[in-house]
Amino acid sequence: MILSACGGGGTSSSSSLSSSSGDLPRPGSVFISEISSDHADGLGTWVELYNSGPLDVSLNGFNVRATGFSTVQYDFPRDIRLKAGRYLVLAEKNHRSQVNTDQIVYLDDFSNISLSGGDAALELIKDGVTQDFIRFGNSKAIPLSAGASWGNHVLIQPSYGQSLVREAGNWVLIPFSTPGGPNDVAVTAIDNDKDGIPDSAEVAGGTYAGIDYYAMGARVAQPDIFIQIDHMKSTDQGILPAKESMQKVVDAFKARNIAVHFDSGTLYSHDFNPALFNLGGSRISKNNKVDYHQCLGMGDQLNCASIYDYKDKSMDICRKQVFHYLLMANSQEEDGKSSSSGYAEIVGNDLAVTLGDWGLNTSSENELNKLVNFQAATIMHELGHNLGLDHGGRDALNNKPNYYSTMNYLYQLMGLGSNPRTLSVVERYFFDKKANGFDWNDVCKLEAGPCSRDFRIDYSDGSGHPLNEYSLNESEMIGRGSLGTYADWNLDGQLNHLSYALDLNDDGNKTYLYDYNDWDNLILAFARAPSGNSGASMKRSASVMAINPILNDKQRWSVEIAPSAGFMAAVRRVH
């Protein structure tokens, strides 16, 4: 069973990477095993090396030469070693301060390598001697060592998520790239459930980049979402991911036949155990614990740590095609004080939960429920951003009462209530307005609220009717029917029989407010193309830019608003 370690192991494909008969023997054990076809966006190409020998190899003296429109050569940094039976990815160093590891080496201006023009060559050199040389298309390039050549290939038009790999001495295009892991995907591989994992890796005995997703719980015809969840070292209980919080998210997706798989390492099980969220852990800490920083940023925020730096150190490269990275962190504020509950990339694979300094604790049943519910709701909210949802579903209009979703600020931290046709759900509107209630300074007063075991998280199914802010009818509630109650939108304490105009969501405009079918529009396969055999959403209808997890991992992230001082006072009220 291969869980998280990249390279090596029982599925090593060194036999399929060997030279075909008639080829010259290579002078060393290190050669090129995979070339990304993800460079149509102009971000460059990543190249994978493989060490087929029994000994580790120092890459001091190695360099890569690419010949196309011009010839460019890249020298390796010193002190880089490629372990026996392992893979190493070469990629462009971008604007972030990236650190070379035993899995990846960043080279300046590596984006200048371009093989998509058709006529090109790629050469691996050591001390002036050709170690590997491949021509593409009609290239007439000559290797440094006379006669050295190990394969020609006419490059097919590149597509996101695909790559070129060696099979029996020839280069073939595979539909699922495998950076940092064995080339274990067939050219015929498909993904019928559109989750970004080839079906061949969702059956017993199958793997994807060396990872046994079947052992982790993936199945054919079951959309799967994998999340590595790290947490900062802290005594703040809001930062430690609660087992109950993760289970609450799992259950919400399970009701829609989508399986969410968390990996919190040995936090709740010393041994591999998917039911207790141990899928092998991170590469630096088996309990998925990372260094504390009072402020976490997704951009280049001054005095804040970068979530991308944490991810680069913690997540195996071979996971990056499938796994989301979730960091339970302290705050988004530079002084470390309470911030918004989290933030995430929109149509991406990185998200953060920042519940530090919220006063969350386990001192009583109410306080435990509050901690579990806030964590679960924030994880589901931020994961929803990764899956393509905004605060209004397909739009950014927040606080729409008829958008009955955890993505909506009205319902994220306060829960969805027990029934959308009763005052249970309208209480959330009253709480937001601090009106029509006896004590809206106490979150525990809400029916099925944060202090309750009945707290519900969910995405919307889109069944709500539009609300016309120019002509509101209180008897229609939130557009999902009524059980003899009414929505007192104007807060006058009585049912108004005549419609009236009101800026219901306080955005400064009046318009139609629409519900949205979240579940039918989730984008699961974040590293796949938006068309073809890979698909992009549950409906296969979304048109989005796919992510290149190696070269273009940073995406646009959500804009979240920090809660008011009054809200935080209500949250910190101990019960």
PDB file of N, CA and C in Angstrom, residues 37 57 61 73-74 100 114 129 155-156 175 203 221 264-265 278 330 392 394 401 406-407 411 413 475 547 551 559:
ATOM      1  N   SER A  37       2.864  18.660 -20.187  1.00  0.00           N
ATOM      2  CA  SER A  37       2.272  19.295 -21.365  1.00  0.00           C
ATOM      3  C   SER A  37       1.403  20.470 -20.953  1.00  0.00           C
ATOM      4  N   VAL A  57      22.249   9.727  -6.019  1.00  0.00           N
ATOM      5  CA  VAL A  57      23.133  10.404  -6.975  1.00  0.00           C
ATOM      6  C   VAL A  57      23.147  11.900  -6.659  1.00  0.00           C
ATOM      7  N   GLY A  61      27.037  19.196 -10.939  1.00  0.00           N
ATOM      8  CA  GLY A  61      27.629  18.994 -12.262  1.00  0.00           C
ATOM      9  C   GLY A  61      26.614  18.664 -13.337  1.00  0.00           C
ATOM     10  N   GLN A  73      20.413  26.752 -21.304  1.00  0.00           N
ATOM     11  CA  GLN A  73      20.970  25.718 -20.433  1.00  0.00           C
ATOM     12  C   GLN A  73      20.799  26.141 -18.982  1.00  0.00           C
ATOM     13  N   TYR A  74      20.455  25.185 -18.123  1.00  0.00           N
ATOM     14  CA  TYR A  74      20.188  25.452 -16.719  1.00  0.00           C
ATOM     15  C   TYR A  74      21.063  24.555 -15.868  1.00  0.00           C
ATOM     16  N   ASN A 100      14.275  24.742  -2.530  1.00  0.00           N
ATOM     17  CA  ASN A 100      14.458  23.431  -3.140  1.00  0.00           C
ATOM     18  C   ASN A 100      14.334  22.338  -2.081  1.00  0.00           C
ATOM     19  N   SER A 114      10.462  25.641 -23.998  1.00  0.00           N
ATOM     20  CA  SER A 114       9.184  25.516 -24.687  1.00  0.00           C
ATOM     21  C   SER A 114       9.274  24.383 -25.691  1.00  0.00           C
ATOM     22  N   VAL A 129      28.858  15.426 -20.579  1.00  0.00           N
ATOM     23  CA  VAL A 129      28.495  14.162 -21.224  1.00  0.00           C
ATOM     24  C   VAL A 129      26.976  14.009 -21.203  1.00  0.00           C
ATOM     25  N   LEU A 155       5.229  16.039 -30.596  1.00  0.00           N
ATOM     26  CA  LEU A 155       4.463  16.532 -29.463  1.00  0.00           C
ATOM     27  C   LEU A 155       3.032  16.852 -29.875  1.00  0.00           C
ATOM     28  N   ILE A 156       2.078  16.235 -29.193  1.00  0.00           N
ATOM     29  CA  ILE A 156       0.666  16.500 -29.431  1.00  0.00           C
ATOM     30  C   ILE A 156       0.294  17.814 -28.762  1.00  0.00           C
ATOM     31  N   PRO A 175      -3.261  10.952 -20.111  1.00  0.00           N
ATOM     32  CA  PRO A 175      -4.277  11.956 -19.799  1.00  0.00           C
ATOM     33  C   PRO A 175      -4.203  12.519 -18.378  1.00  0.00           C
ATOM     34  N   VAL A 203      -9.940   1.570  -7.898  1.00  0.00           N
ATOM     35  CA  VAL A 203     -10.239   0.151  -7.750  1.00  0.00           C
ATOM     36  C   VAL A 203      -9.080  -0.507  -7.006  1.00  0.00           C
ATOM     37  N   ALA A 221     -17.417   5.802  -9.666  1.00  0.00           N
ATOM     38  CA  ALA A 221     -18.809   6.289  -9.635  1.00  0.00           C
ATOM     39  C   ALA A 221     -19.163   6.977  -8.321  1.00  0.00           C
ATOM     40  N   SER A 264      -5.580  14.181   8.640  1.00  0.00           N
ATOM     41  CA  SER A 264      -4.980  14.938   9.735  1.00  0.00           C
ATOM     42  C   SER A 264      -3.831  14.167  10.365  1.00  0.00           C
ATOM     43  N   GLY A 265      -3.313  13.172   9.639  1.00  0.00           N
ATOM     44  CA  GLY A 265      -2.179  12.396  10.121  1.00  0.00           C
ATOM     45  C   GLY A 265      -2.524  11.603  11.366  1.00  0.00           C
ATOM     46  N   ASN A 278      -6.680   9.509   9.208  1.00  0.00           N
ATOM     47  CA  ASN A 278      -5.243   9.316   9.026  1.00  0.00           C
ATOM     48  C   ASN A 278      -5.011   8.627   7.684  1.00  0.00           C
ATOM     49  N   ASN A 330      -4.008  30.736  12.962  1.00  0.00           N
ATOM     50  CA  ASN A 330      -4.430  31.639  14.015  1.00  0.00           C
ATOM     51  C   ASN A 330      -5.306  32.778  13.506  1.00  0.00           C
ATOM     52  N   GLY A 392     -22.866  34.289  -2.925  1.00  0.00           N
ATOM     53  CA  GLY A 392     -24.245  34.227  -3.389  1.00  0.00           C
ATOM     54  C   GLY A 392     -24.484  33.057  -4.310  1.00  0.00           C
ATOM     55  N   ARG A 394     -23.541  31.646  -7.507  1.00  0.00           N
ATOM     56  CA  ARG A 394     -22.811  31.999  -8.721  1.00  0.00           C
ATOM     57  C   ARG A 394     -22.453  33.473  -8.751  1.00  0.00           C
ATOM     58  N   PRO A 401     -31.447  36.164   1.924  1.00  0.00           N
ATOM     59  CA  PRO A 401     -32.159  35.198   2.768  1.00  0.00           C
ATOM     60  C   PRO A 401     -32.596  33.940   2.033  1.00  0.00           C
ATOM     61  N   THR A 406     -24.576  27.359   3.352  1.00  0.00           N
ATOM     62  CA  THR A 406     -23.484  27.695   4.268  1.00  0.00           C
ATOM     63  C   THR A 406     -22.535  28.708   3.644  1.00  0.00           C
ATOM     64  N   MET A 407     -22.591  28.894   2.335  1.00  0.00           N
ATOM     65  CA  MET A 407     -21.775  29.911   1.682  1.00  0.00           C
ATOM     66  C   MET A 407     -22.245  31.322   2.038  1.00  0.00           C
ATOM     67  N   TYR A 411     -26.040  32.328   7.152  1.00  0.00           N
ATOM     68  CA  TYR A 411     -26.213  30.962   7.621  1.00  0.00           C
ATOM     69  C   TYR A 411     -24.899  30.239   7.931  1.00  0.00           C
ATOM     70  N   LEU A 413     -22.097  30.784  10.093  1.00  0.00           N
ATOM     71  CA  LEU A 413     -21.767  30.578  11.498  1.00  0.00           C
ATOM     72  C   LEU A 413     -22.995  30.414  12.383  1.00  0.00           C
ATOM     73  N   SER A 475     -45.304  36.876   3.364  1.00  0.00           N
ATOM     74  CA  SER A 475     -45.868  35.534   3.549  1.00  0.00           C
ATOM     75  C   SER A 475     -45.113  34.477   2.749  1.00  0.00           C
ATOM     76  N   ILE A 547      -6.145  24.530 -12.893  1.00  0.00           N
ATOM     77  CA  ILE A 547      -4.952  24.896 -12.151  1.00  0.00           C
ATOM     78  C   ILE A 547      -3.807  23.990 -12.564  1.00  0.00           C
ATOM     79  N   LEU A 551       3.109  24.660 -11.459  1.00  0.00           N
ATOM     80  CA  LEU A 551       3.591  25.940 -11.976  1.00  0.00           C
ATOM     81  C   LEU A 551       2.684  27.117 -11.659  1.00  0.00           C
ATOM     82  N   VAL A 559     -12.778  37.180  -0.751  1.00  0.00           N
ATOM     83  CA  VAL A 559     -12.731  38.366   0.101  1.00  0.00           C
ATOM     84  C   VAL A 559     -13.683  38.130   1.276  1.00  0.00           C
TER      85      VAL A 559
END
